[in-house]
Coordinates of C-alpha atoms in Angstrom, one line a residue:
M123 CA -11.1 -6.7 26.5
R124 CA -8.7 -9.6 27.3
V125 CA -10.1 -12.9 26.0
L126 CA -8.6 -16.3 26.7
H127 CA -9.7 -19.1 24.3
V128 CA -9.3 -22.7 25.7
I129 CA -9.5 -25.5 23.1
S130 CA -8.9 -29.2 23.3
T131 CA -6.2 -30.4 20.9
P132 CA -7.8 -29.8 17.5
G133 CA -7.6 -32.1 14.6
P134 CA -7.2 -30.9 11.1
G135 CA -9.8 -28.3 10.0
G136 CA -12.9 -28.0 12.1
A137 CA -12.7 -26.2 15.4
G138 CA -9.1 -25.2 15.1
H139 CA -9.6 -23.4 11.9
Q140 CA -12.8 -21.8 13.2
L141 CA -10.7 -20.5 16.2
R142 CA -8.1 -19.2 13.8
L143 CA -10.6 -17.3 11.7
L144 CA -12.1 -15.8 14.8
V145 CA -8.9 -14.7 16.5
R146 CA -7.7 -13.0 13.3
R147 CA -10.7 -10.8 13.3
L148 CA -11.7 -10.0 16.9
P149 CA -10.5 -6.6 17.9
H150 CA -9.5 -7.9 21.4
D151 CA -6.4 -9.0 23.2
N152 CA -6.5 -12.7 22.4
E153 CA -4.7 -15.6 23.9
V154 CA -5.1 -19.3 23.3
V155 CA -4.6 -22.4 25.5
M156 CA -4.4 -25.8 23.8
L157 CA -5.1 -28.7 26.1
A158 CA -2.8 -31.5 24.8
P159 CA -2.6 -35.2 26.0
A160 CA 0.6 -36.1 27.8
A161 CA 3.4 -37.3 25.6
S162 CA 5.9 -38.6 28.1
R163 CA 6.9 -38.2 31.7
V164 CA 9.4 -35.4 32.3
P165 CA 12.1 -36.8 34.7
G166 CA 12.1 -35.1 38.1
K167 CA 8.7 -33.4 37.5
L168 CA 5.3 -34.2 38.7
E169 CA 3.4 -33.3 35.5
D170 CA 3.5 -34.7 32.0
R171 CA 4.9 -32.9 29.1
P172 CA 2.1 -31.9 26.6
G173 CA 2.2 -34.1 23.6
T174 CA 2.4 -32.8 20.0
E175 CA -0.1 -33.3 17.1
P176 CA 0.9 -32.2 13.6
A177 CA -2.6 -30.6 12.9
A178 CA -2.7 -28.9 16.3
D179 CA 0.9 -27.7 15.8
G180 CA -0.1 -26.2 12.4
I181 CA -3.1 -24.4 14.0
A182 CA -0.9 -23.1 16.9
D183 CA 1.6 -21.7 14.2
A184 CA -1.2 -20.1 12.4
L185 CA -2.5 -18.5 15.6
R186 CA 0.9 -17.2 16.5
A187 CA 1.3 -15.6 13.0
E188 CA -2.0 -13.9 13.7
G189 CA -0.4 -12.3 16.8
A190 CA -2.0 -14.5 19.4
R191 CA 0.0 -15.8 22.3
V192 CA -0.5 -19.6 22.4
H193 CA -0.1 -21.8 25.6
R194 CA 0.2 -25.6 25.7
L195 CA -1.1 -27.4 28.8
T196 CA -1.4 -31.1 29.6
A197 CA -4.8 -32.6 30.0
T198 CA -4.9 -36.4 30.5
C199 CA -8.6 -37.0 30.5
D200 CA -11.9 -35.2 30.8
R201 CA -11.8 -35.2 34.6
D202 CA -8.2 -33.9 35.1
P203 CA -7.9 -31.9 38.4
G204 CA -4.3 -31.1 37.6
A205 CA -5.3 -29.5 34.3
I206 CA -8.0 -27.5 36.0
A207 CA -5.5 -26.3 38.6
R208 CA -3.0 -25.2 35.8
L209 CA -5.8 -23.4 33.9
R210 CA -6.9 -21.7 37.1
R211 CA -3.4 -20.3 37.7
L212 CA -2.9 -19.1 34.1
M213 CA -6.3 -17.4 34.3
L214 CA -5.4 -15.7 37.7
D215 CA -2.2 -14.4 36.2
G216 CA -3.8 -13.3 33.0
R217 CA -6.7 -11.3 34.6
Y218 CA -8.9 -12.1 31.6
D219 CA -12.4 -10.5 31.1
V220 CA -13.8 -13.4 29.1
V221 CA -12.9 -17.1 28.7
H222 CA -14.2 -18.7 25.6
T223 CA -14.0 -22.5 25.5
H224 CA -14.1 -24.8 22.5
L225 CA -14.6 -28.6 22.3
Y226 CA -15.8 -30.9 25.1
R227 CA -12.7 -31.4 27.3
A228 CA -11.8 -27.7 27.1
S229 CA -15.3 -26.7 27.9
V230 CA -15.5 -29.0 30.9
Q231 CA -12.2 -28.0 32.4
G232 CA -12.1 -24.4 31.2
R233 CA -15.5 -23.4 32.6
I234 CA -14.7 -24.9 36.1
A235 CA -11.2 -23.2 36.1
A236 CA -12.8 -19.8 35.0
R237 CA -15.2 -19.9 37.8
L238 CA -12.5 -20.9 40.4
A239 CA -10.4 -18.0 39.0
G240 CA -13.2 -15.5 39.3
V241 CA -13.3 -14.7 35.5
P242 CA -16.4 -12.6 35.1
H243 CA -17.7 -13.9 31.8
V244 CA -17.5 -17.4 30.3
V245 CA -18.7 -18.4 26.8
T246 CA -18.5 -21.8 25.0
T247 CA -18.7 -22.6 21.4
E248 CA -20.3 -26.1 20.7
H249 CA -18.8 -27.1 17.4
H250 CA -20.0 -30.8 17.3
L251 CA -22.8 -32.4 19.2
G252 CA -24.2 -35.6 17.8
A253 CA -27.2 -37.5 19.0
E254 CA -25.1 -40.5 20.1
V255 CA -21.5 -39.4 19.7
L256 CA -19.8 -36.3 21.0
E257 CA -16.3 -35.7 19.5
G258 CA -15.6 -39.5 19.4
R259 CA -17.2 -40.3 22.8
R260 CA -20.3 -42.2 23.2
V261 CA -23.0 -39.9 24.8
S262 CA -23.3 -41.8 28.0
P263 CA -25.2 -40.5 31.0
G264 CA -21.9 -39.6 32.6
V265 CA -20.6 -37.7 29.6
R266 CA -23.9 -35.8 29.3
A267 CA -24.0 -35.0 33.1
L268 CA -20.5 -33.6 33.1
Y269 CA -21.3 -31.5 30.1
L270 CA -24.5 -30.1 31.6
A271 CA -22.8 -29.4 34.9
G272 CA -20.2 -27.4 33.1
E273 CA -22.8 -25.6 31.1
R274 CA -24.3 -24.2 34.3
L275 CA -20.8 -22.5 35.0
G276 CA -21.0 -20.5 31.7
Q277 CA -23.3 -17.7 30.5
V278 CA -23.8 -18.6 26.9
T279 CA -23.2 -21.5 24.7
I280 CA -22.8 -20.7 20.9
A281 CA -24.3 -23.4 18.7
A282 CA -22.5 -23.7 15.5
S283 CA -25.6 -25.0 13.7
P284 CA -29.3 -25.2 14.1
A285 CA -29.1 -28.9 14.6
I286 CA -26.7 -28.4 17.6
A287 CA -28.9 -25.7 19.0
G288 CA -31.9 -28.1 18.8
R289 CA -29.9 -30.9 20.6
L290 CA -28.8 -28.5 23.4
R291 CA -32.6 -27.7 24.0
D292 CA -33.3 -31.3 23.9
W293 CA -30.7 -31.8 26.7
G294 CA -32.4 -29.1 28.8
V295 CA -30.3 -26.1 28.1
P296 CA -32.6 -23.0 28.2
D297 CA -33.2 -20.9 25.1
E298 CA -31.9 -17.9 26.8
R299 CA -28.4 -19.6 27.3
I300 CA -28.1 -20.5 23.6
A301 CA -26.8 -18.3 20.8
M302 CA -26.9 -19.7 17.2
I303 CA -23.9 -18.4 15.3
P304 CA -23.1 -20.7 12.3
K305 CA -19.7 -21.9 11.2
A306 CA -17.9 -19.9 8.6
I307 CA -15.2 -19.9 6.0
D308 CA -12.8 -17.2 4.5
P309 CA -13.6 -17.7 0.7
T310 CA -10.3 -16.0 -0.3
E311 CA -8.3 -18.7 1.4
F312 CA -9.7 -21.2 -1.2
R313 CA -9.1 -19.5 -4.4
F314 CA -8.2 -21.8 -7.3
D315 CA -4.7 -21.6 -8.5
R316 CA -3.5 -23.5 -11.7
R317 CA 0.1 -23.8 -10.5
T318 CA -0.9 -25.2 -7.1
R319 CA -3.2 -27.6 -8.9
A320 CA -0.4 -28.9 -11.1
I321 CA 2.1 -29.2 -8.2
T322 CA -0.4 -31.0 -5.9
R323 CA -1.5 -33.5 -8.6
A324 CA 2.1 -34.3 -9.4
R325 CA 2.8 -34.9 -5.8
L326 CA -0.2 -37.3 -5.6
G327 CA 0.8 -39.0 -8.8
V328 CA -2.3 -38.0 -10.7
E329 CA -1.8 -37.4 -14.4
P330 CA -3.0 -33.9 -15.7
G331 CA -5.9 -35.2 -17.7
V332 CA -7.3 -37.7 -15.1
P333 CA -10.7 -36.7 -13.6
L334 CA -10.3 -36.5 -9.8
V335 CA -13.2 -36.8 -7.5
G336 CA -12.6 -35.7 -4.0
G337 CA -13.8 -35.9 -0.4
V338 CA -12.7 -34.3 2.8
G339 CA -13.3 -35.3 6.4
R340 CA -12.4 -37.6 9.3
L341 CA -12.4 -41.2 8.1
E342 CA -15.1 -42.7 10.3
P343 CA -18.2 -44.9 9.5
D344 CA -20.7 -42.0 9.9
K345 CA -19.0 -40.0 7.0
R346 CA -20.1 -42.7 4.6
F347 CA -16.9 -42.7 2.4
D348 CA -17.7 -46.3 1.7
L349 CA -20.5 -45.1 -0.6
L350 CA -17.9 -43.0 -2.4
I351 CA -15.6 -45.8 -2.9
R352 CA -18.4 -47.9 -4.4
A353 CA -19.5 -45.1 -6.5
I354 CA -16.1 -44.6 -8.1
A355 CA -16.2 -48.1 -9.2
E356 CA -19.1 -47.1 -11.5
V357 CA -17.3 -44.1 -12.9
P358 CA -14.7 -45.3 -15.5
D359 CA -11.3 -43.7 -15.7
A360 CA -11.8 -41.3 -12.7
C361 CA -9.7 -41.4 -9.5
L362 CA -10.9 -40.7 -6.0
L363 CA -8.9 -38.6 -3.4
L364 CA -9.9 -38.9 0.2
V365 CA -8.5 -36.2 2.5
G366 CA -8.4 -37.0 6.2
D367 CA -7.6 -39.7 8.5
G368 CA -9.4 -41.7 11.2
P369 CA -10.4 -45.1 12.5
A370 CA -12.2 -46.2 9.3
R371 CA -9.1 -45.9 7.0
A372 CA -8.1 -49.6 7.1
S373 CA -11.6 -50.8 6.3
L374 CA -11.9 -48.2 3.5
E375 CA -8.7 -49.4 2.0
R376 CA -9.9 -53.0 2.2
L377 CA -13.1 -52.0 0.5
A378 CA -11.2 -50.3 -2.3
V379 CA -9.4 -53.7 -2.9
I380 CA -12.8 -55.6 -2.8
E381 CA -14.3 -53.2 -5.3
G382 CA -11.3 -53.4 -7.6
V383 CA -10.4 -49.8 -7.5
A384 CA -7.5 -49.8 -5.2
D385 CA -5.4 -48.3 -7.9
R386 CA -7.8 -45.5 -8.3
V387 CA -8.4 -44.5 -4.7
L388 CA -5.9 -42.2 -3.1
F389 CA -5.6 -41.5 0.7
A390 CA -4.0 -38.2 1.3
G391 CA -4.1 -38.4 5.1
A392 CA -4.8 -35.4 7.3
V393 CA -3.7 -31.9 6.2
V394 CA -3.6 -28.6 8.1
H395 CA -5.3 -26.7 5.2
T396 CA -7.4 -28.2 2.4
R397 CA -6.7 -25.5 -0.3
E398 CA -4.0 -27.5 -2.2
M399 CA -6.1 -30.7 -2.2
L400 CA -9.3 -28.8 -3.4
C401 CA -7.2 -27.1 -6.2
A402 CA -6.2 -30.7 -7.3
M403 CA -9.9 -32.0 -7.5
D404 CA -12.4 -31.8 -10.3
V405 CA -15.6 -32.7 -8.5
F406 CA -16.3 -32.6 -4.7
A407 CA -18.5 -35.2 -3.2
S408 CA -20.0 -35.4 0.4
P409 CA -22.1 -38.6 1.0
D410 CA -22.6 -37.7 4.7
S411 CA -26.2 -37.1 5.5
R412 CA -25.7 -35.5 8.9
T413 CA -23.0 -32.9 8.3
F414 CA -23.3 -29.1 8.4
G415 CA -21.3 -29.1 5.1
L416 CA -18.4 -26.7 5.9
A417 CA -16.1 -28.7 3.6
I418 CA -18.8 -28.3 0.9
L419 CA -18.7 -24.5 1.3
E420 CA -14.9 -24.5 1.0
A421 CA -15.1 -26.7 -2.1
I422 CA -17.6 -24.3 -4.0
A423 CA -15.4 -21.3 -2.9
S424 CA -12.6 -23.1 -4.7
G425 CA -14.7 -23.3 -7.9
L426 CA -15.6 -27.1 -7.7
P427 CA -18.9 -28.6 -8.5
A428 CA -20.3 -30.4 -5.5
V429 CA -22.6 -33.3 -5.0
Y430 CA -23.8 -33.8 -1.5
A431 CA -26.3 -35.7 0.8
A432 CA -26.7 -32.9 3.2
C433 CA -25.7 -29.2 3.6
P434 CA -28.1 -27.0 5.5
P435 CA -26.6 -23.7 4.0
L436 CA -27.2 -25.0 0.5
E437 CA -30.5 -26.4 1.4
E438 CA -31.6 -22.9 2.5
R439 CA -30.8 -21.7 -1.0
I440 CA -32.8 -24.5 -2.6
T441 CA -35.8 -23.6 -0.3
A442 CA -35.4 -20.0 -1.4
R443 CA -35.5 -21.1 -5.0
A444 CA -32.0 -19.7 -5.5
A445 CA -29.8 -22.9 -5.7
V446 CA -26.1 -22.4 -6.1
H447 CA -24.8 -23.2 -9.5
G448 CA -22.8 -26.3 -9.8
T449 CA -24.2 -28.1 -6.7
H450 CA -26.4 -31.2 -6.8
R451 CA -28.3 -32.7 -3.8
L452 CA -28.3 -36.5 -3.8
S453 CA -31.5 -38.5 -3.5
P454 CA -31.5 -39.9 0.0
R455 CA -33.0 -43.4 -0.9
D456 CA -31.4 -43.9 -4.3
R457 CA -28.1 -45.6 -4.1
E458 CA -27.5 -44.9 -7.8
S459 CA -27.9 -41.2 -7.1
L460 CA -24.2 -40.6 -6.1
P461 CA -22.5 -42.5 -9.1
R462 CA -25.0 -41.0 -11.5
A463 CA -24.3 -37.4 -10.2
L464 CA -20.6 -38.0 -10.4
R465 CA -20.8 -39.2 -14.1
A466 CA -23.0 -36.1 -14.9
E467 CA -20.7 -33.7 -13.3
L468 CA -17.6 -35.1 -15.1
L469 CA -19.5 -35.0 -18.4
C470 CA -20.2 -31.3 -17.7
L471 CA -16.4 -30.9 -16.9
D472 CA -15.6 -32.5 -20.2
E473 CA -18.0 -30.1 -22.1
R474 CA -16.4 -27.1 -20.4
G475 CA -13.1 -28.3 -21.7
G476 CA -11.8 -28.8 -18.2
A477 CA -12.5 -25.2 -17.2
R478 CA -13.0 -24.4 -13.5
L479 CA -16.2 -23.0 -12.3
P480 CA -16.0 -19.5 -10.7
G481 CA -15.7 -19.6 -6.9
R482 CA -19.2 -19.2 -5.2
S483 CA -20.4 -18.1 -1.8
V484 CA -23.7 -19.3 -0.3
S485 CA -24.3 -16.2 1.9
S486 CA -22.3 -13.6 3.8
R487 CA -23.9 -15.3 6.9
Y488 CA -21.3 -18.0 6.4
D489 CA -18.3 -15.8 6.0
A490 CA -15.7 -15.4 8.7
D491 CA -16.3 -11.7 9.0
H492 CA -19.9 -12.4 10.0
L493 CA -18.7 -14.9 12.5
A494 CA -16.3 -12.6 14.3
A495 CA -18.9 -9.7 14.3
A496 CA -21.5 -11.8 15.8
V497 CA -19.1 -13.2 18.5
G498 CA -17.8 -9.7 19.2
R499 CA -21.4 -8.4 19.8
L500 CA -22.0 -11.4 22.1
Y501 CA -19.0 -10.5 24.2
E502 CA -20.2 -6.9 24.5
R503 CA -23.7 -8.1 25.5
I504 CA -22.5 -10.4 28.3
A505 CA -19.9 -7.8 29.4
D506 CA -22.9 -5.6 30.4
R507 CA -24.2 -8.2 32.7
P508 CA -23.3 -8.4 36.5
R509 CA -20.1 -10.3 37.2
R510 CA -20.6 -14.0 38.2
R511 CA -18.2 -15.6 40.7
Q512 CA -20.4 -18.4 42.0
V513 CA -19.3 -22.0 41.5
I514 CA -21.5 -24.2 43.8
A515 CA -24.9 -22.6 43.2
P516 CA -24.9 -23.4 39.4
L517 CA -24.0 -27.0 40.1
L518 CA -26.8 -27.3 42.7
A519 CA -29.2 -25.7 40.1
Y520 CA -28.2 -28.4 37.6
R521 CA -28.8 -31.3 40.1
G522 CA -32.6 -30.9 39.7
R523 CA -32.3 -30.4 35.9
A524 CA -30.5 -33.8 35.6
R525 CA -33.7 -35.6 36.7
R526 CA -35.9 -33.6 34.4
F527 CA -33.9 -33.9 31.2
P528 CA -32.6 -37.6 30.8
L529 CA -30.8 -38.8 27.7
P530 CA -32.9 -38.8 24.5
G531 CA -35.2 -41.8 24.6
G532 CA -35.2 -41.9 28.4
K533 CA -38.1 -41.4 30.8
V534 CA -38.7 -37.8 32.0
R535 CA -39.2 -37.5 35.7
N536 CA -40.5 -34.5 37.6
A537 CA -41.5 -32.8 34.3

């Protein structure tokens, strides 16, 4: 089976790493297309040269190391006819059995191109789908309409979390077109290493005995790293390491100055892989109350204690009365919960003499082997279905659904 994965330029971690874990394990002939924004006009040519992104380049290199062929194509916007034409040509030449799209822009353009090229089977993974924001875009009627029109051109949308599956249903995607396959990690990639810890802390300028609290994620308001900066002001002698970049970085730096902890807050920026940074930390903290918590799973695999506001996989264990050792869920309405939990974990660290906890796994459900096996079974299932080559009919079918399923909070017509 020949599979073409189409992904928008991925940031560090997230969808790019999920794709890497998947491609490594799928027993198929996998190729990958990365849709990159234009960097500059190439003299004498009608199309732009794809731009480069350090994180995307790192993912591309990792995919090539796994034996996948990686293509780079320019996509200047979500509605880019030129990108669709280039994708269609690539798909015609490649004669793929399955096109699997990842992230919004790639899903819109990839599904249209796949249908125009006559690819028999089209799958999408929805990695991020917020109630109000979709990969940095406000969920406007136009964004939602374009998404749903593209959805009709595929066969199945893989929801990477129960929350995403629920949101797809709220938008009007039928149950039979949704498959819930959770995000996953490879725990072996996050094994703690003392030498890596020493080297990374030295590079960051953190002395060996200084307690280091860490957080990982895109620096944006919804992640609530502001709570973490305020909390570290109440944890004497500890430093805070924030791994990631984003639009809120400048405001977070100002907040650190206001709180008087600028000398104790380190901004590492975006990294291709978090293992080194996790090795350098002593406690992991996630104040985001709307996250799936993949970074938390990576942290506990590295042997870190973790305090968190939300993490559905860990919450499943709490419900089953089998909480993962060294994890602490924050009280949602208690602002003192975070600094109190950090102080408690650092006290436990001191009582252990600085010893690392063993790496822990929540469940095999969230391991990369399970992810690949589930996706592989999905491919086989849709391959048994009749070939679909229609383009116009699915879009006409969507036209009626658009009136029945408005944006959340809007009025339902013709229900």
